[in-house]
Amino acid sequence: MNSVVKIDNLVKRYKDLLALDHFSLDIKEGEIFGLLGPNGSGKTTTINCILSLLSFDKGSVEVLGKEMNPQRYDIKRDIGVVFQNVAVFNELTVYDNINYFCGLYIKDKAKRKEYVEDAISFTGLEEFRKFYPKKLSGGLLRRLNIACGIAHKPKLIIMDEPTVAVDPQSRNKILEGIKELNEKGATILYTSHYMEEVEQICTRIAIMDRGKNLAMGTKEELKRMIKTGETIEIEVYQLNETQQKEIKELPHVIDVKYDEHQLKINCSGGKHNLVRILDYLQEKEIAFGRVYSQLPTLNDVFLEITGKELRD
Amino acid sequence: MQVYRAFLKILKKNLPAVSIYFFIFMGLTIAFSRSGNENSKTQFEQEKLTLCIINQDDGGLGKDLKDYLSTLHKLKNIKNDKETLQDALYNRQVDYILYIPNDFTEKMNQGITSEVLRTIKIPGGTAGFFIDTQVEQYLSTLKLYLKADYAKEQAVKQAKKDLSVQTKVTVPNGEEVSELEPAFYYFNYLPYIFICITIMGLGPILMAFQKKEISDRNNCSSMSLKNKNMQITIGCITFVTFCLIIFMFLAGIMYSDFVFSINGLLSFINAGIFILIALAMTFLFAQFAKNENILNMGCNTIGLGLSFLGGIFVPHEIMGDKVLQVARFTPTYWYVIANEKIQGIKSFAHLPKEVLISFGLEAAFAISIFSIGLIITKRKQDAK
């Protein structure tokens, strides 16, 4: 598959701060590529470098097979951007805003009208076309922000945390919309610090922190990179240190933590981990309550790689 | 012309706010230009008051005093009755009542001038002091001649002659008063209106386009930066041209003789150059203004500051030398100089060089301010 975005050894400094540290990335055509990292990890800087909104100190950026620079209007024609902050004119109506931003790409009036209507219907803003942005709710405003970014039907859509401060209902609608755009042929670069979103929609993910690409792959590949294959949590009323030690010695158990009647056991991949632990508790006549078992999340991946939680 | 169309749409949205400024300023300008005309007397004229003189002197000097005062003020005959006289004063039929007693001539001959007359005045009024001074002056001068052994008639004649010497008082007001004066005031106030209207009309639009999110989205698009900037420039020029036409049209209605003359043409050029300065100032100010409150504040500070300092509201003639030295560094100063000189021009052949120098300096101001704005924009871009 062709590379839509190819970043090679990108270095960006803000005075003494190294925002991107030899960052590399390769996004293939048709992907929904997730860029996952905590706030300040360098996601927005990466996007701004891809769009040539920021200059960089070292490395190269190729978009749609061509080297990107601020004057490459031919490449820009095929890029749509949805910024983290809503970028619309408060003085223009919903329709006029979409029409304006679409008009920066599409000169043909009839075609533009058709594209604007498509964007309105895609984002469900039909009833609000004459509204001014200040009259819209947070969710609707985000949808308008998306409509302005995608109205010209670009091949590559870059979305920088488009669901920040959005209610769950609107968030689901936005995520469904992104999948739909991808199904229609657009390649999507999606950044977020919400691992659930990235896990839900992205076909491939890069985890970044402090300007570095820490790991990259499908979510399954990422999860296989870490030792934890399963996390079991059991409500246990009393557990002494000897018993904790014995549990840790059970097969596939990596780590055991007991705090405030919650027993948390990290296991490597293996069958019957839960059964084995429950058998031990019954054998030792240890009273227990609710039991949870879950496969590793991207947060576990991030935690194991960086030693901190995604939202720290 | 997508950017230009959006520019006009935003302008249309801002138009009610700009219109309010327009009508307020228009009203004020017309009021100022009229009051300016009324207050533009260049010659001093002595105030005349209404006096009632009760002359009981039979020596002759009382009559002479009465005659003298009648040349300075209006005299009113009122019945010599205490109550009637008090009523006349109370109802402001007279400003001053003077009793000349029957021994007035006798006392004057003896050289007594103090407390020889009795007066009744409006309490707290300035009129009383004014007439007191005149009467005192007359008596002192007369006493001087009587002491010098002048005959009574001769002394009176000399005293009247001495006091008739007048000093010509001219109020400094620059040029001679002419028929074109209301138009002069109209054009003199235009810079203030131009500064306020361009800042309030164009400031929010420029700020909207310069907002980081909008600017980033525009810069990501396939429309070139040059094209976008050109369309915004055309938008700005459309606005200032529209403003200029409106103000010239109104001037044409109110002062048609002036507008369709050589003076009108030069005033139009002067105003045209100044509105470009206002545009450049708006462009520069929009680089710093973060919100509309700052824009409002800047509009008042820049508009009023330059107007007062440059001589729009205060004539140069009554400004101190040091203030004028500072004022030379403001565009409004040169606008006012040009506007003053334009009033006296009869033909192009007699075009004073000050007018051309002022035009040139105003244009230099516009270019300099605009260049500073461009440098700041470039630095902002480079900082990325």
PDB file of C-alpha atoms in Angstrom, chain B residues 80-184:
ATOM      1  CA  ASN B  80     -37.344 106.857  41.610  1.00  0.00           C
ATOM      2  CA  ASP B  81     -39.183 104.720  44.026  1.00  0.00           C
ATOM      3  CA  LYS B  82     -37.356 102.256  46.278  1.00  0.00           C
ATOM      4  CA  GLU B  83     -39.783  99.399  45.695  1.00  0.00           C
ATOM      5  CA  THR B  84     -40.011  99.937  41.898  1.00  0.00           C
ATOM      6  CA  LEU B  85     -36.226 100.076  41.601  1.00  0.00           C
ATOM      7  CA  GLN B  86     -35.783  96.887  43.655  1.00  0.00           C
ATOM      8  CA  ASP B  87     -38.358  95.089  41.511  1.00  0.00           C
ATOM      9  CA  ALA B  88     -36.566  96.177  38.314  1.00  0.00           C
ATOM     10  CA  LEU B  89     -33.304  94.804  39.622  1.00  0.00           C
ATOM     11  CA  TYR B  90     -34.959  91.610  40.846  1.00  0.00           C
ATOM     12  CA  ASN B  91     -36.635  91.031  37.472  1.00  0.00           C
ATOM     13  CA  ARG B  92     -33.332  91.748  35.691  1.00  0.00           C
ATOM     14  CA  GLN B  93     -34.825  94.722  33.839  1.00  0.00           C
ATOM     15  CA  VAL B  94     -31.650  96.528  34.853  1.00  0.00           C
ATOM     16  CA  ASP B  95     -28.247  95.200  35.850  1.00  0.00           C
ATOM     17  CA  TYR B  96     -27.151  98.174  37.962  1.00  0.00           C
ATOM     18  CA  ILE B  97     -28.668 101.183  39.712  1.00  0.00           C
ATOM     19  CA  LEU B  98     -26.564 104.280  40.313  1.00  0.00           C
ATOM     20  CA  TYR B  99     -27.596 107.154  42.639  1.00  0.00           C
ATOM     21  CA  ILE B 100     -25.845 110.440  41.976  1.00  0.00           C
ATOM     22  CA  PRO B 101     -26.463 112.598  45.093  1.00  0.00           C
ATOM     23  CA  ASN B 102     -27.109 116.344  44.919  1.00  0.00           C
ATOM     24  CA  ASP B 103     -23.658 117.154  46.390  1.00  0.00           C
ATOM     25  CA  PHE B 104     -21.773 115.120  43.810  1.00  0.00           C
ATOM     26  CA  THR B 105     -20.274 118.125  41.942  1.00  0.00           C
ATOM     27  CA  GLU B 106     -19.391 119.806  45.167  1.00  0.00           C
ATOM     28  CA  LYS B 107     -17.557 116.754  46.491  1.00  0.00           C
ATOM     29  CA  MET B 108     -15.733 116.259  43.215  1.00  0.00           C
ATOM     30  CA  ASN B 109     -14.540 119.857  43.337  1.00  0.00           C
ATOM     31  CA  GLN B 110     -13.227 119.180  46.828  1.00  0.00           C
ATOM     32  CA  GLY B 111     -11.322 116.192  45.420  1.00  0.00           C
ATOM     33  CA  ILE B 112     -13.438 113.565  47.207  1.00  0.00           C
ATOM     34  CA  THR B 113     -14.078 110.574  44.997  1.00  0.00           C
ATOM     35  CA  SER B 114     -14.670 107.753  47.441  1.00  0.00           C
ATOM     36  CA  GLU B 115     -18.160 106.957  48.604  1.00  0.00           C
ATOM     37  CA  VAL B 116     -19.698 109.861  46.708  1.00  0.00           C
ATOM     38  CA  LEU B 117     -22.054 107.600  44.783  1.00  0.00           C
ATOM     39  CA  ARG B 118     -24.495 104.967  45.925  1.00  0.00           C
ATOM     40  CA  THR B 119     -25.079 101.807  43.912  1.00  0.00           C
ATOM     41  CA  ILE B 120     -27.395  98.827  43.964  1.00  0.00           C
ATOM     42  CA  LYS B 121     -26.201  95.697  42.145  1.00  0.00           C
ATOM     43  CA  ILE B 122     -27.312  92.131  41.546  1.00  0.00           C
ATOM     44  CA  PRO B 123     -25.679  90.153  44.358  1.00  0.00           C
ATOM     45  CA  GLY B 124     -22.867  87.880  43.129  1.00  0.00           C
ATOM     46  CA  GLY B 125     -23.057  89.200  39.566  1.00  0.00           C
ATOM     47  CA  THR B 126     -20.032  90.286  37.574  1.00  0.00           C
ATOM     48  CA  ALA B 127     -21.876  93.192  35.960  1.00  0.00           C
ATOM     49  CA  GLY B 128     -21.610  95.285  39.147  1.00  0.00           C
ATOM     50  CA  PHE B 129     -17.835  94.993  39.330  1.00  0.00           C
ATOM     51  CA  PHE B 130     -17.550  95.824  35.646  1.00  0.00           C
ATOM     52  CA  ILE B 131     -19.505  99.113  35.985  1.00  0.00           C
ATOM     53  CA  ASP B 132     -17.860  99.941  39.343  1.00  0.00           C
ATOM     54  CA  THR B 133     -14.492  99.787  37.617  1.00  0.00           C
ATOM     55  CA  GLN B 134     -15.648 102.036  34.777  1.00  0.00           C
ATOM     56  CA  VAL B 135     -17.182 104.603  37.163  1.00  0.00           C
ATOM     57  CA  GLU B 136     -14.072 104.553  39.339  1.00  0.00           C
ATOM     58  CA  GLN B 137     -11.849 105.038  36.283  1.00  0.00           C
ATOM     59  CA  TYR B 138     -13.944 108.000  35.144  1.00  0.00           C
ATOM     60  CA  LEU B 139     -13.950 109.661  38.564  1.00  0.00           C
ATOM     61  CA  SER B 140     -10.188 109.166  39.035  1.00  0.00           C
ATOM     62  CA  THR B 141      -9.404 110.634  35.647  1.00  0.00           C
ATOM     63  CA  LEU B 142     -11.783 113.550  36.151  1.00  0.00           C
ATOM     64  CA  LYS B 143     -10.320 114.226  39.592  1.00  0.00           C
ATOM     65  CA  LEU B 144      -6.865 114.316  38.046  1.00  0.00           C
ATOM     66  CA  TYR B 145      -7.868 117.036  35.574  1.00  0.00           C
ATOM     67  CA  LEU B 146      -9.833 119.038  38.170  1.00  0.00           C
ATOM     68  CA  LYS B 147      -6.814 118.976  40.486  1.00  0.00           C
ATOM     69  CA  ALA B 148      -4.703 120.217  37.601  1.00  0.00           C
ATOM     70  CA  ASP B 149      -6.947 123.287  37.569  1.00  0.00           C
ATOM     71  CA  TYR B 150      -8.732 122.419  34.372  1.00  0.00           C
ATOM     72  CA  ALA B 151     -12.091 124.093  33.943  1.00  0.00           C
ATOM     73  CA  LYS B 152     -15.016 121.781  34.683  1.00  0.00           C
ATOM     74  CA  GLU B 153     -16.083 121.405  31.010  1.00  0.00           C
ATOM     75  CA  GLN B 154     -12.477 120.972  29.900  1.00  0.00           C
ATOM     76  CA  ALA B 155     -11.760 118.368  32.591  1.00  0.00           C
ATOM     77  CA  VAL B 156     -14.829 116.363  31.563  1.00  0.00           C
ATOM     78  CA  LYS B 157     -13.842 116.552  27.897  1.00  0.00           C
ATOM     79  CA  GLN B 158     -10.264 115.411  28.616  1.00  0.00           C
ATOM     80  CA  ALA B 159     -11.394 112.590  30.883  1.00  0.00           C
ATOM     81  CA  LYS B 160     -13.823 111.303  28.246  1.00  0.00           C
ATOM     82  CA  LYS B 161     -11.109 111.560  25.594  1.00  0.00           C
ATOM     83  CA  ASP B 162      -8.612 109.603  27.693  1.00  0.00           C
ATOM     84  CA  LEU B 163     -11.087 106.873  28.450  1.00  0.00           C
ATOM     85  CA  SER B 164     -12.150 106.567  24.834  1.00  0.00           C
ATOM     86  CA  VAL B 165      -8.734 105.104  23.913  1.00  0.00           C
ATOM     87  CA  GLN B 166      -9.394 101.466  23.060  1.00  0.00           C
ATOM     88  CA  THR B 167      -7.137  98.501  22.647  1.00  0.00           C
ATOM     89  CA  LYS B 168      -7.866  96.300  19.657  1.00  0.00           C
ATOM     90  CA  VAL B 169      -8.303  92.745  20.799  1.00  0.00           C
ATOM     91  CA  THR B 170      -7.930  89.992  18.244  1.00  0.00           C
ATOM     92  CA  VAL B 171      -8.705  86.411  19.189  1.00  0.00           C
ATOM     93  CA  PRO B 172      -6.080  84.132  17.644  1.00  0.00           C
ATOM     94  CA  ASN B 173      -7.859  81.880  15.208  1.00  0.00           C
ATOM     95  CA  GLY B 174      -5.348  81.243  12.469  1.00  0.00           C
ATOM     96  CA  GLU B 175      -6.795  82.097   9.126  1.00  0.00           C
ATOM     97  CA  GLU B 176      -9.210  84.809   8.288  1.00  0.00           C
ATOM     98  CA  VAL B 177     -12.840  84.005   8.744  1.00  0.00           C
ATOM     99  CA  SER B 178     -14.407  83.096   5.449  1.00  0.00           C
ATOM    100  CA  GLU B 179     -17.658  81.738   4.101  1.00  0.00           C
ATOM    101  CA  LEU B 180     -16.136  78.251   3.968  1.00  0.00           C
ATOM    102  CA  GLU B 181     -15.689  77.964   7.674  1.00  0.00           C
ATOM    103  CA  PRO B 182     -18.349  75.273   8.419  1.00  0.00           C
ATOM    104  CA  ALA B 183     -16.763  73.005   5.806  1.00  0.00           C
ATOM    105  CA  PHE B 184     -13.388  73.603   7.428  1.00  0.00           C
TER     106      PHE B 184
END
